[in-house]
PDB file of C-alpha atoms and ligand atoms in Angstrom:
ATOM      1  CA  MET K   1      17.183  20.021   8.089  1.00 56.00           C
ATOM      2  CA  SER K   2      18.654  16.797   6.742  1.00 59.00           C
ATOM      3  CA  MET K   3      17.873  13.431   8.350  1.00 70.00           C
ATOM      4  CA  ASP K   4      18.361   9.778   7.578  1.00 80.00           C
ATOM      5  CA  LEU K   5      15.048   8.851   6.033  1.00 91.00           C
ATOM      6  CA  SER K   6      15.749   5.159   5.559  1.00 93.00           C
ATOM      7  CA  ASN K   7      13.535   4.433   8.594  1.00 94.00           C
ATOM      8  CA  VAL K   8      10.637   6.020   6.694  1.00 95.00           C
ATOM      9  CA  SER K   9      11.276   3.625   3.778  1.00 95.00           C
ATOM     10  CA  GLU K  10      11.549   0.708   6.217  1.00 96.00           C
ATOM     11  CA  LYS K  11       8.270   1.425   8.016  1.00 96.00           C
ATOM     12  CA  LEU K  12       6.559   1.762   4.656  1.00 94.00           C
ATOM     13  CA  MET K  13       7.979  -1.551   3.456  1.00 95.00           C
ATOM     14  CA  GLU K  14       6.816  -3.195   6.689  1.00 97.00           C
ATOM     15  CA  GLY K  15       3.337  -1.752   6.072  1.00 96.00           C
ATOM     16  CA  LYS K  16       3.244  -0.099   9.505  1.00 97.00           C
ATOM     17  CA  VAL K  17       0.421   2.337   8.904  1.00 96.00           C
ATOM     18  CA  ASP K  18       0.336   4.115  12.277  1.00 97.00           C
ATOM     19  CA  GLU K  19       4.087   4.070  12.872  1.00 97.00           C
ATOM     20  CA  LEU K  20       4.709   5.564   9.433  1.00 97.00           C
ATOM     21  CA  LYS K  21       2.198   8.328  10.111  1.00 97.00           C
ATOM     22  CA  GLN K  22       3.941   9.103  13.412  1.00 96.00           C
ATOM     23  CA  LEU K  23       7.343   9.089  11.760  1.00 96.00           C
ATOM     24  CA  THR K  24       6.136  11.427   9.015  1.00 96.00           C
ATOM     25  CA  GLU K  25       4.718  13.798  11.621  1.00 96.00           C
ATOM     26  CA  GLN K  26       7.943  13.666  13.625  1.00 95.00           C
ATOM     27  CA  ALA K  27      10.019  14.395  10.541  1.00 95.00           C
ATOM     28  CA  LEU K  28       7.842  17.398   9.704  1.00 95.00           C
ATOM     29  CA  GLN K  29       8.067  18.633  13.293  1.00 95.00           C
ATOM     30  CA  SER K  30      11.854  18.308  13.072  1.00 94.00           C
ATOM     31  CA  GLU K  31      11.644  20.557  10.003  1.00 93.00           C
ATOM     32  CA  VAL K  32      12.793  17.940   7.544  1.00 93.00           C
ATOM     33  CA  ASN K  33      12.040  19.157   4.028  1.00 89.00           C
ATOM     34  CA  PRO K  34       8.686  17.558   3.007  1.00 88.00           C
ATOM     35  CA  ALA K  35      10.066  16.877  -0.484  1.00 82.00           C
ATOM     36  CA  ASP K  36      12.919  14.914   1.118  1.00 88.00           C
ATOM     37  CA  ILE K  37      10.466  12.848   3.165  1.00 91.00           C
ATOM     38  CA  LEU K  38       8.751  11.955  -0.096  1.00 84.00           C
ATOM     39  CA  ASN K  39      11.761  11.524  -2.375  1.00 81.00           C
ATOM     40  CA  GLN K  40      14.220   9.986   0.063  1.00 88.00           C
ATOM     41  CA  GLY K  41      11.809   8.098   2.309  1.00 91.00           C
ATOM     42  CA  LEU K  42       8.420   7.212   0.867  1.00 88.00           C
ATOM     43  CA  LEU K  43       9.138   6.838  -2.840  1.00 80.00           C
ATOM     44  CA  PRO K  44      12.239   4.608  -2.481  1.00 85.00           C
ATOM     45  CA  GLY K  45      10.208   2.493  -0.017  1.00 89.00           C
ATOM     46  CA  MET K  46       7.353   2.177  -2.498  1.00 80.00           C
ATOM     47  CA  ASP K  47       9.787   1.381  -5.327  1.00 77.00           C
ATOM     48  CA  ALA K  48      11.255  -1.411  -3.214  1.00 87.00           C
ATOM     49  CA  VAL K  49       7.758  -2.738  -2.506  1.00 84.00           C
ATOM     50  CA  GLY K  50       7.048  -2.769  -6.259  1.00 74.00           C
ATOM     51  CA  GLN K  51      10.297  -4.622  -6.924  1.00 80.00           C
ATOM     52  CA  LYS K  52       9.676  -7.214  -4.201  1.00 89.00           C
ATOM     53  CA  TRP K  53       6.173  -7.726  -5.545  1.00 79.00           C
ATOM     54  CA  LYS K  54       7.565  -8.217  -9.066  1.00 74.00           C
ATOM     55  CA  ASP K  55      10.189 -10.665  -7.775  1.00 87.00           C
ATOM     56  CA  GLY K  56       7.581 -12.668  -5.893  1.00 91.00           C
ATOM     57  CA  ASP K  57       9.116 -11.741  -2.522  1.00 94.00           C
ATOM     58  CA  MET K  58       5.983  -9.929  -1.386  1.00 91.00           C
ATOM     59  CA  PHE K  59       2.324 -10.893  -1.651  1.00 89.00           C
ATOM     60  CA  MET K  60      -0.809  -8.922  -2.343  1.00 77.00           C
ATOM     61  CA  PRO K  61      -2.045  -8.406   1.246  1.00 87.00           C
ATOM     62  CA  GLU K  62       1.377  -7.006   2.162  1.00 92.00           C
ATOM     63  CA  VAL K  63       1.426  -4.757  -0.919  1.00 82.00           C
ATOM     64  CA  LEU K  64      -2.019  -3.433   0.002  1.00 82.00           C
ATOM     65  CA  ARG K  65      -0.854  -2.732   3.543  1.00 90.00           C
ATOM     66  CA  CYS K  66       2.186  -0.831   2.216  1.00 89.00           C
ATOM     67  CA  ALA K  67      -0.024   1.182  -0.146  1.00 81.00           C
ATOM     68  CA  LYS K  68      -2.280   2.009   2.817  1.00 87.00           C
ATOM     69  CA  ALA K  69       0.765   3.120   4.814  1.00 92.00           C
ATOM     70  CA  MET K  70       1.925   5.274   1.880  1.00 87.00           C
ATOM     71  CA  SER K  71      -1.511   6.769   1.541  1.00 83.00           C
ATOM     72  CA  GLY K  72      -1.704   7.610   5.282  1.00 91.00           C
ATOM     73  CA  ALA K  73       1.706   9.284   5.186  1.00 92.00           C
ATOM     74  CA  MET K  74       0.740  11.187   2.045  1.00 85.00           C
ATOM     75  CA  ASP K  75      -2.385  12.547   3.778  1.00 88.00           C
ATOM     76  CA  ILE K  76      -0.079  14.111   6.360  1.00 93.00           C
ATOM     77  CA  LEU K  77       2.533  15.254   3.864  1.00 88.00           C
ATOM     78  CA  ARG K  78       0.293  16.531   1.063  1.00 80.00           C
ATOM     79  CA  PRO K  79      -0.587  19.963   2.510  1.00 85.00           C
ATOM     80  CA  HIS K  80       3.093  20.634   3.134  1.00 85.00           C
ATOM     81  CA  LEU K  81       4.075  19.594  -0.389  1.00 74.00           C
ATOM     82  CA  SER K  82       1.519  21.781  -2.084  1.00 58.00           C
ATOM     83  CA  GLU K  83       2.366  24.784   0.075  1.00 46.00           C
ATOM     84  CA  GLY K  84       6.029  24.241   0.003  1.00 46.00           C
ATOM     85  CA  ASP K  85       9.028  23.903  -2.093  1.00 45.00           C
ATOM     86  CA  MET K  86       7.843  21.717  -4.954  1.00 49.00           C
ATOM     87  CA  GLY K  87       6.912  23.730  -8.011  1.00 47.00           C
ATOM     88  CA  ASN K  88       3.557  23.472  -9.716  1.00 70.00           C
ATOM     89  CA  ALA K  89       4.320  21.141 -12.595  1.00 81.00           C
ATOM     90  CA  GLY K  90       0.784  21.211 -13.952  1.00 91.00           C
ATOM     91  CA  THR K  91      -2.536  19.463 -13.538  1.00 94.00           C
ATOM     92  CA  MET K  92      -3.312  15.805 -14.053  1.00 96.00           C
ATOM     93  CA  VAL K  93      -6.631  14.027 -14.328  1.00 98.00           C
ATOM     94  CA  ILE K  94      -6.306  10.314 -13.669  1.00 98.00           C
ATOM     95  CA  GLY K  95      -8.725   7.407 -13.465  1.00 98.00           C
ATOM     96  CA  THR K  96      -9.321   3.723 -14.098  1.00 98.00           C
ATOM     97  CA  VAL K  97     -11.406   3.014 -17.180  1.00 98.00           C
ATOM     98  CA  ALA K  98     -14.987   1.734 -17.296  1.00 98.00           C
ATOM     99  CA  GLY K  99     -15.577  -1.818 -16.116  1.00 98.00           C
ATOM    100  CA  ASP K 100     -12.304  -1.918 -14.215  1.00 98.00           C
ATOM    101  CA  LEU K 101     -12.147  -1.822 -10.417  1.00 97.00           C
ATOM    102  CA  HIS K 102      -8.379  -1.988  -9.957  1.00 94.00           C
ATOM    103  CA  ASP K 103      -6.982   1.122  -8.334  1.00 89.00           C
ATOM    104  CA  ILE K 104      -3.692   0.341  -6.635  1.00 81.00           C
ATOM    105  CA  GLY K 105      -1.397   1.098  -9.597  1.00 87.00           C
ATOM    106  CA  LYS K 106      -3.511   4.083 -10.601  1.00 93.00           C
ATOM    107  CA  ASP K 107      -3.301   5.499  -7.076  1.00 87.00           C
ATOM    108  CA  LEU K 108       0.441   4.912  -6.998  1.00 81.00           C
ATOM    109  CA  ALA K 109       0.788   6.832 -10.270  1.00 88.00           C
ATOM    110  CA  ALA K 110      -1.415   9.598  -8.829  1.00 88.00           C
ATOM    111  CA  MET K 111       0.813   9.782  -5.756  1.00 77.00           C
ATOM    112  CA  MET K 112       3.980   9.940  -7.836  1.00 78.00           C
ATOM    113  CA  PHE K 113       2.608  12.808  -9.922  1.00 85.00           C
ATOM    114  CA  GLU K 114       1.436  14.567  -6.809  1.00 76.00           C
ATOM    115  CA  GLY K 115       4.895  14.149  -5.348  1.00 67.00           C
ATOM    116  CA  ALA K 116       6.379  15.643  -8.503  1.00 71.00           C
ATOM    117  CA  GLY K 117       4.370  18.828  -8.015  1.00 74.00           C
ATOM    118  CA  TYR K 118       1.254  18.113 -10.056  1.00 86.00           C
ATOM    119  CA  LYS K 119      -2.219  19.014  -8.903  1.00 86.00           C
ATOM    120  CA  VAL K 120      -3.886  15.615  -9.291  1.00 90.00           C
ATOM    121  CA  ILE K 121      -7.597  15.110  -9.818  1.00 95.00           C
ATOM    122  CA  ASN K 122      -8.195  11.423  -9.222  1.00 95.00           C
ATOM    123  CA  ILE K 123     -11.618  10.595 -10.670  1.00 98.00           C
ATOM    124  CA  GLY K 124     -11.541   7.011  -9.383  1.00 97.00           C
ATOM    125  CA  ILE K 125     -12.280   3.553 -10.728  1.00 98.00           C
ATOM    126  CA  ASP K 126     -14.801   2.255 -13.261  1.00 98.00           C
ATOM    127  CA  GLN K 127     -15.110   5.625 -14.960  1.00 98.00           C
ATOM    128  CA  PRO K 128     -17.274   5.818 -18.079  1.00 98.00           C
ATOM    129  CA  ASN K 129     -15.503   7.268 -21.131  1.00 98.00           C
ATOM    130  CA  GLU K 130     -17.524  10.473 -20.972  1.00 98.00           C
ATOM    131  CA  ASN K 131     -16.316  11.185 -17.425  1.00 98.00           C
ATOM    132  CA  PHE K 132     -12.721  11.443 -18.653  1.00 98.00           C
ATOM    133  CA  VAL K 133     -13.789  13.888 -21.368  1.00 98.00           C
ATOM    134  CA  LYS K 134     -15.900  15.843 -18.886  1.00 98.00           C
ATOM    135  CA  ALA K 135     -12.977  16.055 -16.436  1.00 98.00           C
ATOM    136  CA  VAL K 136     -10.611  17.285 -19.181  1.00 98.00           C
ATOM    137  CA  LYS K 137     -13.095  19.986 -20.167  1.00 98.00           C
ATOM    138  CA  GLU K 138     -13.649  21.010 -16.561  1.00 98.00           C
ATOM    139  CA  HIS K 139     -10.118  20.922 -15.136  1.00 97.00           C
ATOM    140  CA  LYS K 140      -8.091  21.624 -18.284  1.00 97.00           C
ATOM    141  CA  PRO K 141      -5.199  19.370 -17.208  1.00 97.00           C
ATOM    142  CA  ASN K 142      -2.004  19.141 -19.206  1.00 96.00           C
ATOM    143  CA  VAL K 143      -1.884  15.384 -18.499  1.00 98.00           C
ATOM    144  CA  LEU K 144      -4.625  12.777 -18.681  1.00 98.00           C
ATOM    145  CA  GLY K 145      -3.719   9.420 -17.127  1.00 98.00           C
ATOM    146  CA  MET K 146      -5.680   6.232 -17.670  1.00 98.00           C
ATOM    147  CA  SER K 147      -5.147   2.889 -16.009  1.00 98.00           C
ATOM    148  CA  ALA K 148      -6.487  -0.547 -17.018  1.00 98.00           C
ATOM    149  CA  LEU K 149      -5.662  -3.919 -15.478  1.00 97.00           C
ATOM    150  CA  LEU K 150      -7.887  -6.120 -17.577  1.00 98.00           C
ATOM    151  CA  THR K 151      -7.405  -7.027 -21.219  1.00 98.00           C
ATOM    152  CA  THR K 152     -11.170  -6.606 -21.591  1.00 98.00           C
ATOM    153  CA  THR K 153     -11.108  -2.985 -20.392  1.00 98.00           C
ATOM    154  CA  MET K 154      -7.992  -1.802 -22.268  1.00 98.00           C
ATOM    155  CA  PRO K 155     -10.031  -0.813 -25.381  1.00 98.00           C
ATOM    156  CA  ARG K 156     -11.803   1.869 -23.325  1.00 98.00           C
ATOM    157  CA  MET K 157      -8.544   3.858 -23.415  1.00 98.00           C
ATOM    158  CA  GLY K 158      -8.638   4.163 -27.206  1.00 98.00           C
ATOM    159  CA  GLU K 159     -12.317   5.081 -27.038  1.00 98.00           C
ATOM    160  CA  VAL K 160     -11.592   7.911 -24.602  1.00 98.00           C
ATOM    161  CA  ILE K 161      -8.889   9.232 -26.956  1.00 98.00           C
ATOM    162  CA  ASN K 162     -11.379   9.130 -29.841  1.00 98.00           C
ATOM    163  CA  SER K 163     -13.939  10.961 -27.714  1.00 98.00           C
ATOM    164  CA  LEU K 164     -11.358  13.642 -26.921  1.00 98.00           C
ATOM    165  CA  LYS K 165     -10.767  14.035 -30.666  1.00 98.00           C
ATOM    166  CA  GLU K 166     -14.496  14.279 -31.341  1.00 98.00           C
ATOM    167  CA  ALA K 167     -14.768  16.939 -28.645  1.00 98.00           C
ATOM    168  CA  GLY K 168     -11.908  18.865 -30.313  1.00 98.00           C
ATOM    169  CA  ILE K 169      -9.738  18.798 -27.182  1.00 98.00           C
ATOM    170  CA  ARG K 170      -7.289  15.982 -27.940  1.00 98.00           C
ATOM    171  CA  ASP K 171      -4.407  18.393 -28.603  1.00 97.00           C
ATOM    172  CA  GLN K 172      -4.849  20.156 -25.277  1.00 96.00           C
ATOM    173  CA  VAL K 173      -3.735  17.227 -23.169  1.00 98.00           C
ATOM    174  CA  ALA K 174      -0.928  14.652 -23.111  1.00 98.00           C
ATOM    175  CA  VAL K 175      -2.396  11.190 -22.647  1.00 98.00           C
ATOM    176  CA  ILE K 176      -0.438   8.662 -20.619  1.00 98.00           C
ATOM    177  CA  ILE K 177      -1.606   5.098 -20.109  1.00 98.00           C
ATOM    178  CA  GLY K 178      -0.502   2.251 -17.880  1.00 98.00           C
ATOM    179  CA  GLY K 179      -1.528  -0.950 -16.173  1.00 97.00           C
ATOM    180  CA  ALA K 180      -0.206  -4.506 -16.161  1.00 94.00           C
ATOM    181  CA  PRO K 181      -1.551  -5.655 -19.581  1.00 97.00           C
ATOM    182  CA  VAL K 182      -0.827  -2.331 -21.333  1.00 98.00           C
ATOM    183  CA  THR K 183       2.173  -2.138 -23.672  1.00 98.00           C
ATOM    184  CA  GLU K 184       4.089   0.475 -25.613  1.00 98.00           C
ATOM    185  CA  GLU K 185       2.725  -1.005 -28.850  1.00 98.00           C
ATOM    186  CA  PHE K 186      -0.833  -0.717 -27.590  1.00 98.00           C
ATOM    187  CA  ALA K 187      -0.234   2.914 -26.617  1.00 98.00           C
ATOM    188  CA  GLU K 188       1.007   3.660 -30.141  1.00 98.00           C
ATOM    189  CA  GLU K 189      -1.883   1.786 -31.691  1.00 98.00           C
ATOM    190  CA  ILE K 190      -4.548   3.854 -29.886  1.00 98.00           C
ATOM    191  CA  GLY K 191      -2.685   7.158 -30.258  1.00 98.00           C
ATOM    192  CA  ALA K 192      -1.699   7.752 -26.632  1.00 98.00           C
ATOM    193  CA  ASP K 193       1.269  10.093 -26.183  1.00 98.00           C
ATOM    194  CA  LEU K 194       2.957   8.111 -23.462  1.00 98.00           C
ATOM    195  CA  TYR K 195       3.117   4.703 -21.869  1.00 98.00           C
ATOM    196  CA  ALA K 196       4.764   3.845 -18.555  1.00 95.00           C
ATOM    197  CA  PRO K 197       5.364   0.339 -17.224  1.00 91.00           C
ATOM    198  CA  ASN K 198       5.489   1.668 -13.672  1.00 83.00           C
ATOM    199  CA  ALA K 199       4.225   4.590 -11.658  1.00 79.00           C
ATOM    200  CA  GLY K 200       7.619   6.129 -10.912  1.00 70.00           C
ATOM    201  CA  GLY K 201       8.690   6.002 -14.559  1.00 81.00           C
ATOM    202  CA  ALA K 202       5.439   7.697 -15.537  1.00 89.00           C
ATOM    203  CA  VAL K 203       6.556  10.971 -14.004  1.00 85.00           C
ATOM    204  CA  ASP K 204       9.974  10.823 -15.694  1.00 84.00           C
ATOM    205  CA  ILE K 205       8.686  10.190 -19.202  1.00 94.00           C
ATOM    206  CA  THR K 206       6.021  12.879 -18.808  1.00 95.00           C
ATOM    207  CA  ARG K 207       8.667  15.368 -17.753  1.00 90.00           C
ATOM    208  CA  GLU K 208      10.837  14.393 -20.749  1.00 94.00           C
ATOM    209  CA  PHE K 209       7.829  14.707 -23.059  1.00 96.00           C
ATOM    210  CA  PHE K 210       7.161  18.304 -22.025  1.00 94.00           C
ATOM    211  CA  GLU K 211      10.860  19.195 -22.071  1.00 92.00           C
ATOM    212  CA  LYS K 212      11.151  17.954 -25.680  1.00 92.00           C
ATOM    213  CA  LYS K 213       7.961  19.782 -26.612  1.00 87.00           C
ATOM    214  CA  SER K 214       9.192  23.086 -25.283  1.00 85.00           C
ATOM    215  CA  ALA K 215      12.743  22.688 -26.703  1.00 82.00           C
TER     216      ALA K 215
HETATM  217 CO1  B1M N   1      -7.723  -8.516 -10.410  1.00 57.32          CO
HETATM  218  N1  B1M N   1      -6.941  -9.268 -12.039  1.00 57.32           N
HETATM  219  N2  B1M N   1      -9.494  -9.061 -11.035  1.00 57.32           N
HETATM  220  N3  B1M N   1      -8.337  -7.928  -8.671  1.00 57.32           N
HETATM  221  N4  B1M N   1      -5.923  -8.469  -9.892  1.00 57.32           N
HETATM  222  C1  B1M N   1      -5.497  -9.084 -12.210  1.00 57.32           C
HETATM  223  C2  B1M N   1      -5.205  -7.787 -12.952  1.00 57.32           C
HETATM  224  C3  B1M N   1      -5.104 -10.387 -13.033  1.00 57.32           C
HETATM  225  C4  B1M N   1      -3.854 -10.226 -13.894  1.00 57.32           C
HETATM  226  C5  B1M N   1      -4.993 -11.591 -12.057  1.00 57.32           C
HETATM  227  C6  B1M N   1      -4.709 -12.888 -12.769  1.00 57.32           C
HETATM  228  O1  B1M N   1      -5.577 -13.501 -13.320  1.00 57.32           O
HETATM  229  N5  B1M N   1      -3.467 -13.313 -12.761  1.00 57.32           N
HETATM  230  C7  B1M N   1      -6.420 -10.614 -13.875  1.00 57.32           C
HETATM  231  C8  B1M N   1      -6.476  -9.910 -15.221  1.00 57.32           C
HETATM  232  C9  B1M N   1      -6.305 -10.827 -16.395  1.00 57.32           C
HETATM  233  C10 B1M N   1      -6.335 -10.036 -17.637  1.00 57.32           C
HETATM  234  O2  B1M N   1      -7.299  -9.457 -18.019  1.00 57.32           O
HETATM  235  N6  B1M N   1      -5.192  -9.994 -18.305  1.00 57.32           N
HETATM  236  C11 B1M N   1      -7.475 -10.114 -12.901  1.00 57.32           C
HETATM  237  C12 B1M N   1      -8.836 -10.486 -12.924  1.00 57.32           C
HETATM  238  C13 B1M N   1      -9.209 -11.539 -13.962  1.00 57.32           C
HETATM  239  C14 B1M N   1      -9.800  -9.950 -12.052  1.00 57.32           C
HETATM  240  C15 B1M N   1     -11.284 -10.281 -11.965  1.00 57.32           C
HETATM  241  C16 B1M N   1     -12.002 -10.450 -13.310  1.00 57.32           C
HETATM  242  C17 B1M N   1     -11.385 -11.541 -11.094  1.00 57.32           C
HETATM  243  C18 B1M N   1     -12.790 -12.106 -10.974  1.00 57.32           C
HETATM  244  O3  B1M N   1     -13.627 -11.495 -10.389  1.00 57.32           O
HETATM  245  N7  B1M N   1     -12.949 -13.247 -11.607  1.00 57.32           N
HETATM  246  C19 B1M N   1     -11.858  -9.099 -11.178  1.00 57.32           C
HETATM  247  C20 B1M N   1     -12.261  -7.940 -12.085  1.00 57.32           C
HETATM  248  C21 B1M N   1     -12.904  -6.819 -11.347  1.00 57.32           C
HETATM  249  C22 B1M N   1     -13.017  -5.597 -12.228  1.00 57.32           C
HETATM  250  O4  B1M N   1     -12.075  -4.847 -12.310  1.00 57.32           O
HETATM  251  N8  B1M N   1     -14.145  -5.437 -12.883  1.00 57.32           N
HETATM  252  C23 B1M N   1     -10.645  -8.722 -10.372  1.00 57.32           C
HETATM  253  C24 B1M N   1     -10.741  -8.137  -9.112  1.00 57.32           C
HETATM  254  C25 B1M N   1      -9.662  -7.808  -8.314  1.00 57.32           C
HETATM  255  C26 B1M N   1      -9.788  -7.316  -6.878  1.00 57.32           C
HETATM  256  C27 B1M N   1     -10.948  -6.352  -6.669  1.00 57.32           C
HETATM  257  C28 B1M N   1      -9.969  -8.493  -5.984  1.00 57.32           C
HETATM  258  C29 B1M N   1      -8.350  -6.719  -6.616  1.00 57.32           C
HETATM  259  C30 B1M N   1      -8.254  -5.200  -6.906  1.00 57.32           C
HETATM  260  C31 B1M N   1      -8.159  -4.369  -5.628  1.00 57.32           C
HETATM  261  C32 B1M N   1      -7.860  -2.940  -5.952  1.00 57.32           C
HETATM  262  O5  B1M N   1      -7.269  -2.562  -6.954  1.00 57.32           O
HETATM  263  N9  B1M N   1      -8.297  -2.098  -5.034  1.00 57.32           N
HETATM  264  C33 B1M N   1      -7.538  -7.427  -7.686  1.00 57.32           C
HETATM  265  C34 B1M N   1      -6.132  -7.522  -7.658  1.00 57.32           C
HETATM  266  C35 B1M N   1      -5.455  -7.021  -6.401  1.00 57.32           C
HETATM  267  C36 B1M N   1      -5.383  -8.061  -8.731  1.00 57.32           C
HETATM  268  C37 B1M N   1      -3.864  -8.342  -8.799  1.00 57.32           C
HETATM  269  C38 B1M N   1      -3.629  -9.556  -7.926  1.00 57.32           C
HETATM  270  C39 B1M N   1      -2.956  -7.218  -8.381  1.00 57.32           C
HETATM  271  C40 B1M N   1      -3.190  -5.901  -9.080  1.00 57.32           C
HETATM  272  C41 B1M N   1      -2.387  -4.833  -8.373  1.00 57.32           C
HETATM  273  O6  B1M N   1      -2.918  -4.029  -7.629  1.00 57.32           O
HETATM  274  N10 B1M N   1      -1.066  -4.882  -8.535  1.00 57.32           N
HETATM  275  C42 B1M N   1      -3.657  -8.637 -10.345  1.00 57.32           C
HETATM  276  C43 B1M N   1      -2.558  -9.614 -10.632  1.00 57.32           C
HETATM  277  C44 B1M N   1      -1.263  -8.928 -11.021  1.00 57.32           C
HETATM  278  O7  B1M N   1      -1.222  -7.805 -11.478  1.00 57.32           O
HETATM  279  N11 B1M N   1      -0.203  -9.652 -10.876  1.00 57.32           N
HETATM  280  C45 B1M N   1      -5.028  -8.862 -10.824  1.00 57.32           C
HETATM  281  C46 B1M N   1      -0.143  -3.971  -7.862  1.00 57.32           C
HETATM  282  C47 B1M N   1      -0.081  -2.663  -8.633  1.00 57.32           C
HETATM  283  C48 B1M N   1       0.979  -1.761  -7.989  1.00 57.32           C
HETATM  284  O8  B1M N   1       0.322  -2.989  -9.955  1.00 57.32           O
HETATM  285  O9  B1M N   1      -1.820  -2.059 -10.992  1.00 57.32           O
HETATM  286  O10 B1M N   1      -0.090  -3.252 -12.424  1.00 57.32           O
HETATM  287  P1  B1M N   1      -0.408  -2.396 -11.258  1.00 57.32           P
HETATM  288  O11 B1M N   1       0.301  -0.994 -11.446  1.00 57.32           O
HETATM  289  C49 B1M N   1       1.663  -0.928 -11.830  1.00 57.32           C
HETATM  290  C50 B1M N   1       1.848  -0.715 -13.334  1.00 57.32           C
HETATM  291  O12 B1M N   1       0.923  -1.434 -14.100  1.00 57.32           O
HETATM  292  C51 B1M N   1       1.808   0.761 -13.486  1.00 57.32           C
HETATM  293  O13 B1M N   1       2.357   1.256 -12.267  1.00 57.32           O
HETATM  294  C52 B1M N   1       2.223   0.324 -11.205  1.00 57.32           C
HETATM  295  C53 B1M N   1       3.605   0.021 -10.625  1.00 57.32           C
HETATM  296  O14 B1M N   1       4.309   1.135 -10.291  1.00 57.32           O
HETATM  297  N12 B1M N   1       0.551   1.472 -13.709  1.00 57.32           N
HETATM  298  C54 B1M N   1       0.576   2.694 -14.294  1.00 57.32           C
HETATM  299  C55 B1M N   1      -0.726   1.160 -13.406  1.00 57.32           C
HETATM  300  N13 B1M N   1      -1.518   2.132 -13.788  1.00 57.32           N
HETATM  301  C56 B1M N   1      -0.755   3.094 -14.323  1.00 57.32           C
HETATM  302  C57 B1M N   1      -1.099   4.325 -14.871  1.00 57.32           C
HETATM  303  C58 B1M N   1      -0.062   5.109 -15.387  1.00 57.32           C
HETATM  304  C59 B1M N   1       1.248   4.678 -15.339  1.00 57.32           C
HETATM  305  C60 B1M N   1       1.600   3.476 -14.792  1.00 57.32           C
HETATM  306  O15 B1M N   1      -0.270   6.310 -15.922  1.00 57.32           O
HETATM  307  C61 B1M N   1      -1.570   6.812 -15.978  1.00 57.32           C
END
């Protein structure tokens, strides 16, 4: 069933946690395609939040509230997405590097990948280098995502890549990095495969990467 999902985006942008949950449940009960709820409701809402935040039209407490609303809606939607009509794009392990407690951008990226059909193993914040390597060995993902928000913790990303090489598993996984201080140049410097300035773009460039690889 099709439905105008702009109210889903609006409730998300207003950070209405409970109302957004109710709306998501109602949409599912009305047999709206779960992928549409995500792609036409939640993700455009979250994109708009990101833009407002960038433009200085929204402040951190509001952004946190919106992320909480997104997360609550995703808890309801997730079982329907994994069962349903979104293909299994692969597996992703994602985490924030050691010494770094920032998780909002990392969780947004995790949600975007989940929405794009990835099975996402989110190992959390402040993860020692060896935990990334351990998770790659254990879950055999095709994508490893790392997030860093501090200039002092960015070097951990290169160290993880070196540890993957030492473990002989670097070639098994595409490494994507992101976070406010991270740049394309830095990604090249440390030998990451991909860099994304935002969580939504991360999914697109990963998709392109695998398409080129298999062409
Ligand atoms: Co922190 N903090 N913080 N902080 N904090 C920053 C990052 C800072 C820029 C603020 C500032 O000084 N202007 C600064 C870093 C300076 C630097 O190193 N360059 C800073 C600092 C200094 C600190 C502390 C050291 C402060 C202190 O204690 N003196 C401390 C460090 C703690 C630690 O980590 N060890 C600290 C603590 C905290 C809080 C705990 C209070 C809180 C974090 C809460 C949480 O995450 N649960 C916090 C916050 C909220 C911020 C700011 C204000 C906002 C970060 C955020 O969530 N942004 C931040 C200032 C800023 O960024 N303007 C700041 C929203 C989020 C959606 O954006 O994470 O960039 P972001 O994610 C983006 C992209 O980067 C990208 O996608 C998202 C958009 O779609 N992205 C990826 C991120 N990860 C990705 C991964 C990908 C792909 C894309 O693929 C894997």
